[in-house]
Short mmCIF file of C-alpha atoms in Angstrom, two decimals:
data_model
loop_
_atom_site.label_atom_id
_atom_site.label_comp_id
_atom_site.label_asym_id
_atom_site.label_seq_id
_atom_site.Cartn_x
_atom_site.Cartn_y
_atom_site.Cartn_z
CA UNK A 20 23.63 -18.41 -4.06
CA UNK A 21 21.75 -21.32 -2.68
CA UNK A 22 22.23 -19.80 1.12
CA UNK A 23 20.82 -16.45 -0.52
CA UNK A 24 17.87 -18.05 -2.24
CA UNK A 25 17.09 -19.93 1.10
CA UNK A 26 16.95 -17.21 3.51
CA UNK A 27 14.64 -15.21 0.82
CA UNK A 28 12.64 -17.73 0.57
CA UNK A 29 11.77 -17.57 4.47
CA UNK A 30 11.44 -14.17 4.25
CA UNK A 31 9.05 -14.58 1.45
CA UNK A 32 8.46 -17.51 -0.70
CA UNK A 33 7.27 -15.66 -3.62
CA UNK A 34 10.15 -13.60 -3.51
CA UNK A 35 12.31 -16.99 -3.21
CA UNK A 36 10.46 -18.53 -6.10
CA UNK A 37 10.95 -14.94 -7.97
CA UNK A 38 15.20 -15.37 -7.87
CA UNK A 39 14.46 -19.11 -8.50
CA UNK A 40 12.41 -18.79 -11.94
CA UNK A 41 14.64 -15.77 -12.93
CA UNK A 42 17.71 -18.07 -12.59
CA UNK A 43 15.81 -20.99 -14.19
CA UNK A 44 15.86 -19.22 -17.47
CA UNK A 45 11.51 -20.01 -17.32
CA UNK A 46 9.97 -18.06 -20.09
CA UNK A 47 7.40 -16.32 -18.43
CA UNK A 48 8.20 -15.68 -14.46
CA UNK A 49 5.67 -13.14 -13.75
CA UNK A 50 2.55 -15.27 -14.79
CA UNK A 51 3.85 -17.88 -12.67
CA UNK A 52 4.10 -15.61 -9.83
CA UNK A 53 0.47 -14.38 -10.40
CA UNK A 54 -0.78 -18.16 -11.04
CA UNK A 55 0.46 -18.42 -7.28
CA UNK A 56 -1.23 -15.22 -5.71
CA UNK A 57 -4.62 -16.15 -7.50
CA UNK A 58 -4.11 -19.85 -6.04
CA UNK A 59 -3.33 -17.84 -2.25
CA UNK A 60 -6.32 -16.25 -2.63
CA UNK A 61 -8.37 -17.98 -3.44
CA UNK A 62 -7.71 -20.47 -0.27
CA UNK A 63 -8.14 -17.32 2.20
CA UNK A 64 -9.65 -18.57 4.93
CA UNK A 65 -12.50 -16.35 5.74
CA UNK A 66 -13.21 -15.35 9.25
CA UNK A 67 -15.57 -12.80 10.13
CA UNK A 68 -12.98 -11.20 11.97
CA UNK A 69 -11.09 -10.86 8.35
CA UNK A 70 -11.77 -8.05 6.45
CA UNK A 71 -11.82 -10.33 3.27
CA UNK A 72 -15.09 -11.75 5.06
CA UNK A 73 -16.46 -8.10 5.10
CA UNK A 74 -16.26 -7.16 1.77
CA UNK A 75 -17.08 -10.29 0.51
CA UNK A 76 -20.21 -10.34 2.40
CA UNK A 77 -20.81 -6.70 0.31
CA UNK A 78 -20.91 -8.59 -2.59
CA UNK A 79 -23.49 -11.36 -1.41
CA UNK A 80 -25.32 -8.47 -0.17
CA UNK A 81 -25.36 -5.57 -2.39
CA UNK A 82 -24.49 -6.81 -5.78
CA UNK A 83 -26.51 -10.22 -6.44
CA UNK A 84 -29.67 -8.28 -7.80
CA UNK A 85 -27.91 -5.19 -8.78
CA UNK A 86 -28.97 -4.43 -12.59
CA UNK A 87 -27.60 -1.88 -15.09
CA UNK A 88 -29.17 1.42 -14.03
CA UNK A 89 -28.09 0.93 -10.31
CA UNK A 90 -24.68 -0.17 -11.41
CA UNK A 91 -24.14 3.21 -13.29
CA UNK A 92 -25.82 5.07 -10.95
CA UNK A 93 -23.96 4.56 -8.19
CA UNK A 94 -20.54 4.68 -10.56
CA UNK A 95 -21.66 8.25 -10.85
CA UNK A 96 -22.18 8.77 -7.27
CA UNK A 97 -18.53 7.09 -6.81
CA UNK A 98 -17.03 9.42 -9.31
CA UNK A 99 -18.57 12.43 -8.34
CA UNK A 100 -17.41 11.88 -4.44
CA UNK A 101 -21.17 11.56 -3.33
CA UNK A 102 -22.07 8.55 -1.01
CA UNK A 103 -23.44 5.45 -2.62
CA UNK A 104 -25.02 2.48 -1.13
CA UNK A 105 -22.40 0.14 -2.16
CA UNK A 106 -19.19 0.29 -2.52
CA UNK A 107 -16.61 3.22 -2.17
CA UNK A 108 -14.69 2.90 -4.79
CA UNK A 109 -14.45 2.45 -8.47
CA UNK A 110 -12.33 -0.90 -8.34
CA UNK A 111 -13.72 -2.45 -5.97
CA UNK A 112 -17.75 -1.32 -7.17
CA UNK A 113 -16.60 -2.84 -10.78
CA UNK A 114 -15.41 -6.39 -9.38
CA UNK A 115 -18.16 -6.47 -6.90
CA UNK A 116 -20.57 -5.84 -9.94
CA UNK A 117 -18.98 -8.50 -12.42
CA UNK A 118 -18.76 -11.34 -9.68
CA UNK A 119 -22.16 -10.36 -8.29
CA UNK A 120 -24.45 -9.72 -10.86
CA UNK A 121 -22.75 -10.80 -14.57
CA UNK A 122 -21.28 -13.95 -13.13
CA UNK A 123 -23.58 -14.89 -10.10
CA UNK A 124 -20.95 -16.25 -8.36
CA UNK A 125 -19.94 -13.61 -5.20
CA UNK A 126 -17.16 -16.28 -4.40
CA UNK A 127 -14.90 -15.78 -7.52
CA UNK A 128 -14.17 -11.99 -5.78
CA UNK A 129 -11.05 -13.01 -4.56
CA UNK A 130 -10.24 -14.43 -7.89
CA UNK A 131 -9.98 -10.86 -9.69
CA UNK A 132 -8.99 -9.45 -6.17
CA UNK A 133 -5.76 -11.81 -6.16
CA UNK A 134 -5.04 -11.67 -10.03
CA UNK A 135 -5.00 -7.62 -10.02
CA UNK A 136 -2.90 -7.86 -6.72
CA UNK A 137 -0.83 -10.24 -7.98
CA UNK A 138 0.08 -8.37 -11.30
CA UNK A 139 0.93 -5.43 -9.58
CA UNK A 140 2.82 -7.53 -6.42
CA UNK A 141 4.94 -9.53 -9.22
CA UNK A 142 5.45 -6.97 -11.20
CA UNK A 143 7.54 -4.95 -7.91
CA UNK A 144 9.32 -8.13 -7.15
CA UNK A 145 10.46 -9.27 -11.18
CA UNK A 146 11.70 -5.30 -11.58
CA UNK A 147 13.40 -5.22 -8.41
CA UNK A 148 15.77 -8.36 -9.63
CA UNK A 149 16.34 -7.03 -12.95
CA UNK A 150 16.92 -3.54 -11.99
CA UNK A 151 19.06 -4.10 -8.49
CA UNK A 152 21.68 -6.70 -9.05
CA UNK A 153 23.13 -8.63 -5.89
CA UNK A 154 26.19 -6.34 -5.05
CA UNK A 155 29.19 -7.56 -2.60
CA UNK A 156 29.42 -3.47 -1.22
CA UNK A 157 28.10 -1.57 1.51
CA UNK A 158 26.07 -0.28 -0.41
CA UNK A 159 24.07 -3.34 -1.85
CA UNK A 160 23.75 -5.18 1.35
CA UNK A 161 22.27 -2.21 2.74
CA UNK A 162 20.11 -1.97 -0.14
CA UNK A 163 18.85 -5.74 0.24
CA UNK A 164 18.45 -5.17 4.28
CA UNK A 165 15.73 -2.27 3.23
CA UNK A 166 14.38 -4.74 0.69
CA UNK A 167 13.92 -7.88 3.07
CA UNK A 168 12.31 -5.59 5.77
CA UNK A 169 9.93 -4.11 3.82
CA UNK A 170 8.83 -7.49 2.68
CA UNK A 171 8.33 -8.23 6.18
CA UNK A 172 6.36 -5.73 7.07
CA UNK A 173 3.94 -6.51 4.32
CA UNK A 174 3.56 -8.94 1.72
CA UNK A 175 0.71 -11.05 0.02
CA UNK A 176 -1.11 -11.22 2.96
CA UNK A 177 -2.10 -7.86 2.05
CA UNK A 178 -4.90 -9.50 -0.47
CA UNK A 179 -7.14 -9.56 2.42
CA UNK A 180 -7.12 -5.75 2.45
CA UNK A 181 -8.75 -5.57 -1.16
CA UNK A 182 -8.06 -2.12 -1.83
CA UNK A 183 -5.67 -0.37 0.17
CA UNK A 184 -2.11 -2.58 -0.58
CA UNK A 185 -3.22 -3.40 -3.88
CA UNK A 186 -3.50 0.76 -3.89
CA UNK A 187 -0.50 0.92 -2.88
CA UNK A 188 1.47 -2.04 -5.01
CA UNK A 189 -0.08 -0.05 -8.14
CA UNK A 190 0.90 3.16 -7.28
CA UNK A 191 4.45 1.55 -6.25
CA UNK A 192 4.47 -0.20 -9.58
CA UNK A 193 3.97 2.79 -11.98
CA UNK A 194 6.35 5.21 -9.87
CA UNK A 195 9.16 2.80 -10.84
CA UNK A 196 8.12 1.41 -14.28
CA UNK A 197 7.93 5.39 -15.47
CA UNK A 198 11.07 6.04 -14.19
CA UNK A 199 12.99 3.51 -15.41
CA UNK A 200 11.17 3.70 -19.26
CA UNK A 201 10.10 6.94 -19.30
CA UNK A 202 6.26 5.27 -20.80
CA UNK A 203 3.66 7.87 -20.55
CA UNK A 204 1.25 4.58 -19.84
CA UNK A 205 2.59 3.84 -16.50
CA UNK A 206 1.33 7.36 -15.41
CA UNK A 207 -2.04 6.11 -16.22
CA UNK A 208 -1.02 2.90 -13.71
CA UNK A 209 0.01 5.49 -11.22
CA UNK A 210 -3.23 7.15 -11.80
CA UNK A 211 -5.11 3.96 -11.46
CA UNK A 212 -4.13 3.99 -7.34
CA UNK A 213 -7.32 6.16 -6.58
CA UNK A 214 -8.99 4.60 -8.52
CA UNK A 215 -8.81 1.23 -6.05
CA UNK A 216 -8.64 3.57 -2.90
CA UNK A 217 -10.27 6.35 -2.49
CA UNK A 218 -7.79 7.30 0.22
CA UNK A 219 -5.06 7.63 -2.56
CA UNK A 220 -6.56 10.81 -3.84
CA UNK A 221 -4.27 12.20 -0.63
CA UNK A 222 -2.17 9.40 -0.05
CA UNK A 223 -0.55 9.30 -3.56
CA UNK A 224 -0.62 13.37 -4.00
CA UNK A 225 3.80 13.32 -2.80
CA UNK A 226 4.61 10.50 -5.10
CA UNK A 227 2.78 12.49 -8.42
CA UNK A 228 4.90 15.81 -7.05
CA UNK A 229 7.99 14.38 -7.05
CA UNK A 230 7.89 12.18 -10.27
CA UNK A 231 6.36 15.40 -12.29
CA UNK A 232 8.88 18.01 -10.45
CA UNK A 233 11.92 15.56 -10.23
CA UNK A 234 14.71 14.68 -7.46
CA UNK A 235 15.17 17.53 -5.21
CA UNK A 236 16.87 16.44 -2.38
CA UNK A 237 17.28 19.05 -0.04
CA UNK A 238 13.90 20.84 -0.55
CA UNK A 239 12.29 17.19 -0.12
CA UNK A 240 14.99 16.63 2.97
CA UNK A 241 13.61 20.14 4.60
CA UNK A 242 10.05 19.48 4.31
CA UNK A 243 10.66 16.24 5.97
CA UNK A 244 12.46 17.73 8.80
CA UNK A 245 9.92 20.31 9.23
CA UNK A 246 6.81 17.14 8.59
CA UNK A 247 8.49 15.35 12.17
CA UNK A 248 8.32 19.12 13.59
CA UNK A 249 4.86 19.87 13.43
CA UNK A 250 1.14 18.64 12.01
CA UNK A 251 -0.33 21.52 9.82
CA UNK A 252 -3.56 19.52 9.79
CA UNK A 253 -6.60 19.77 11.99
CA UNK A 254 -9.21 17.45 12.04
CA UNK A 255 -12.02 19.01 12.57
CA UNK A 256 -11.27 22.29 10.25
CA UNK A 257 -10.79 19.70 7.50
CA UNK A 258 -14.68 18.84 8.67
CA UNK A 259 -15.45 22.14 8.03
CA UNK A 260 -14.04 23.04 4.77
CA UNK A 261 -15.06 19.22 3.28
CA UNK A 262 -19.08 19.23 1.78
CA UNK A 263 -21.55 17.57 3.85
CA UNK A 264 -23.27 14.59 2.93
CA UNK A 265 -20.34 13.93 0.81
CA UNK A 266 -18.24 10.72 0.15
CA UNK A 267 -15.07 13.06 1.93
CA UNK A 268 -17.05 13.79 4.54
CA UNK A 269 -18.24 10.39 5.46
CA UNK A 270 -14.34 9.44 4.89
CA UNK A 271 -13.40 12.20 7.45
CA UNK A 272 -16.14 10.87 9.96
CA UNK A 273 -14.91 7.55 9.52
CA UNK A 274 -11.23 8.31 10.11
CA UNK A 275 -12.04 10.66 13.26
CA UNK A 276 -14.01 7.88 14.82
CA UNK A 277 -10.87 5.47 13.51
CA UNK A 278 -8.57 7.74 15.45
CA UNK A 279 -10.63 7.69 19.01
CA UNK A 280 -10.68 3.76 18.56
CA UNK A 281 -6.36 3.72 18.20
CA UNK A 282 -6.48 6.17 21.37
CA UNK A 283 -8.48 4.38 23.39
CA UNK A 284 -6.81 0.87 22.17
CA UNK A 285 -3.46 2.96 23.29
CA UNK A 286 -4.97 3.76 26.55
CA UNK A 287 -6.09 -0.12 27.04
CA UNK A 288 -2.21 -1.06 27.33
CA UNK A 289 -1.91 0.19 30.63
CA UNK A 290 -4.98 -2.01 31.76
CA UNK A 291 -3.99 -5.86 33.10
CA UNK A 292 -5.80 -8.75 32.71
CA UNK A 293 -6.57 -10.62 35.43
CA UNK A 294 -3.92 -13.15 35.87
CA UNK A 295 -1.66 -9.55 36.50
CA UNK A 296 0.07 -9.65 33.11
CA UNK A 297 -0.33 -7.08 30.74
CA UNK A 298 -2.66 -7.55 27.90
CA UNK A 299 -0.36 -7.35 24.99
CA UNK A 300 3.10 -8.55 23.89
CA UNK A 301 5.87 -6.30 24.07
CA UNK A 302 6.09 -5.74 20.37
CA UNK A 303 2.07 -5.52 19.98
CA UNK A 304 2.56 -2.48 22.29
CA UNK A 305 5.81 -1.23 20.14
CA UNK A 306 3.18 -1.31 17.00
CA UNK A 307 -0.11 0.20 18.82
CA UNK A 308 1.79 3.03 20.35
CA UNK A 309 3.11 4.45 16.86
CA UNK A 310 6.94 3.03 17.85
CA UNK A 311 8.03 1.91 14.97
CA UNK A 312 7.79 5.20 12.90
CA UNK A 313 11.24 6.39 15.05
CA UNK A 314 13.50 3.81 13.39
CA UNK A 315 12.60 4.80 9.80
CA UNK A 316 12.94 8.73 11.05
CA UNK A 317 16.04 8.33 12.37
CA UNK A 318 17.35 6.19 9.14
CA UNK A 319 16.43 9.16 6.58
CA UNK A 320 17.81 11.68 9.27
CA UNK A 321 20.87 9.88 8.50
CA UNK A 322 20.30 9.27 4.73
CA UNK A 323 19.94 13.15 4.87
CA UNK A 324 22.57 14.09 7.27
CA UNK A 325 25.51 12.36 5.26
CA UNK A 326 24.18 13.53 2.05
CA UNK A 327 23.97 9.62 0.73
CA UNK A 328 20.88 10.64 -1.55
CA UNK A 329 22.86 12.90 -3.66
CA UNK A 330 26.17 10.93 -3.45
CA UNK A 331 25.99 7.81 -3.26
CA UNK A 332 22.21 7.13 -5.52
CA UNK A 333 21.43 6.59 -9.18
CA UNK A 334 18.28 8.65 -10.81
CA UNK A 335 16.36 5.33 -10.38
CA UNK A 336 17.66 4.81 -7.09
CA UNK A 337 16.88 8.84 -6.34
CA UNK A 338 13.82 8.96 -7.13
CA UNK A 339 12.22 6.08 -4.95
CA UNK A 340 14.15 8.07 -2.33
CA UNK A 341 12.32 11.16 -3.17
CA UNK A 342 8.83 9.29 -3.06
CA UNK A 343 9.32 7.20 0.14
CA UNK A 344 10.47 10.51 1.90
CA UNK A 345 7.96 12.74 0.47
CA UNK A 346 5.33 10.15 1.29
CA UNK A 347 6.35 9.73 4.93
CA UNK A 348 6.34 13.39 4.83
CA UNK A 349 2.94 13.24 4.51
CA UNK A 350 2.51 10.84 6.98
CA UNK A 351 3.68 13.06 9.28
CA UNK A 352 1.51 15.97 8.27
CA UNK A 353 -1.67 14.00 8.33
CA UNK A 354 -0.55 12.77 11.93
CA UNK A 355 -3.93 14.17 13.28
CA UNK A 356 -6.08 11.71 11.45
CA UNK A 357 -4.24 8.81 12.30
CA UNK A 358 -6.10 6.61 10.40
CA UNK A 359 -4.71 7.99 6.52
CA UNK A 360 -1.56 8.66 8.53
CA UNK A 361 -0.79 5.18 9.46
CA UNK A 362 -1.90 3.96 6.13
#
């Protein structure tokens, strides 16, 4: 156990100090793991490079002197998909609002920005201990590998962000809290991803098909295989179906000119510095050039292939299966705007 709880903890402290309170018998675990987020983020250090420093800056600049009217007005402009002056979307045009204007104090946005993070962030980690005991098979250590690396790939860093990862921890958060109490309340948390992204609107659309529809393997399995095929999506006929002078249009402009900048960056690889070396580290190029998407094709080619889903998976267990699939299903769809693709 202590070995276990070690190497967690290097993989991520929070989810080290998550196993640590659970086996502590503390009262409350989950408010302790928030406390700590809220403490994180609030110590951010704030580049202008970071895109913490960006959004913050929104606030400083767009919400000080904001009254009432403007507040609802561009709330409506937010809900109605039009293009508003300040910020995209709802969650982040609400806690811009309350730091700026109520409380005068742009600075605490990191404060509400950690704490909803963190509720959702804990609340992934606590249910993932209680639900998925540590089992000595095949099965569980393969179970904790997929755990550890997805931790690695992201993790609270993901505050800086503001919207898209704590999209995503929501969204994450409901799919597995419905399924496993069957509470009509965590489809309104489900519901609530959109509402922090705008993006999610698209990005969440596989995840509400499979938990309204249910577990079907194959179909899900063929779409997949068909998704790493082909793209059915253009670009620029999305341009011209989407309203113009809308917020999806400005979206679509954004992610097109998004897309040209992850080409060119691609291109840039070949280029050498001076010295003769090549500008980026091998895994930097691995990441840039899309790489990493093989290993998790070829992992639910094989999921697929020996029929583990239906075998081997309980309905919990199933349907996170289902949703990751469908979801990187979409990914692959949506490969021609990179930029919601890679998201």
């Amino acid at each position: 156990n202590f070995v276990y709880g070690a190497f967690l903890s290097l993989v991520s402290p929070f989810m080290g100090l998550a196993l640590l309170v659970k086996r502590s018998g503390f009262a409350n675990p989950r408010f302790l793991l928030i406390l700590l987020i809220v403490i994180y983020g609030l110590t951010l250090p704030m580049t202008e490079a970071a895109d913490g420093y960006r959004h913050q800056q929104m606030v400083i600049n767009e919400y000080l002197d904001m009254g009432w009217d403007r507040f609802f007005y561009d709330l409506f402009k937010i809900l109605t998909f039009e293009v508003s002056s300040s910020s995209r979307d709802v969650y982040k045009h609400i806690i811009s609002f309350i730091c700026g204007s109520l409380l005068q104090s742009p600075y605490l946005f990191f404060f509400f920005v950690s704490f909803v993070y963190g509720y959702f962030y804990s609340g992934v980690v606590i249910q993932l201990f209680r639900n998925f005991y540590i089992q000595k098979t095949a099965k569980g250590f393969i179970f904790w590998a997929l755990v550890v690396l997805f931790f690695l790939n992201k993790n609270v860093e993901g505050i800086q962000t503001v919207r898209t990862w704590t999209g995503l921890w929501a969204l994450f958060y409901g799919v597995f809290m419905y399924e496993h109490t069957q509470k009509k309340k965590y489809l309104l948390v489900m519901l609530f991803a959109p509402l922090i992204h705008f993006g999610y609107f698209v990005m969440a659309i596989p995840a509400y098909v499979v938990v309204f529809f249910g577990n079907y393997y194959r179909i899900i399995g063929i779409i997949f295989i068909i998704s790493t095929l082909t793209s059915f999506v253009n670009l620029s006929l999305l341009r011209q179906v989407v309203p113009s002078a809308s917020l999806a249009q400005q979206k679509l402009d954004g992610y097109g000119q998004e897309a040209d900048q992850l080409t060119a960056e691609a291109r840039l690889e070949k280029i050498v510095n001076k010295s003769g070396r090549e500008r980026r580290t091998w895994y930097k190029k691995f990441d840039v050039g899309g790489y990493n998407k093989y290993p998790k094709h070829f992992l639910v080619y094989l999921l697929i292939l020996f029929k583990i889903p239906r075998r081997f998976m309980n309905k919990l267990e199933g349907k996170l299966y289902c949703v990751g699939v469908a979801t990187l299903a979409g990914a692959n769809v949506l490969i021609a705007i990179s930029a919601v693709s890679i998201r």
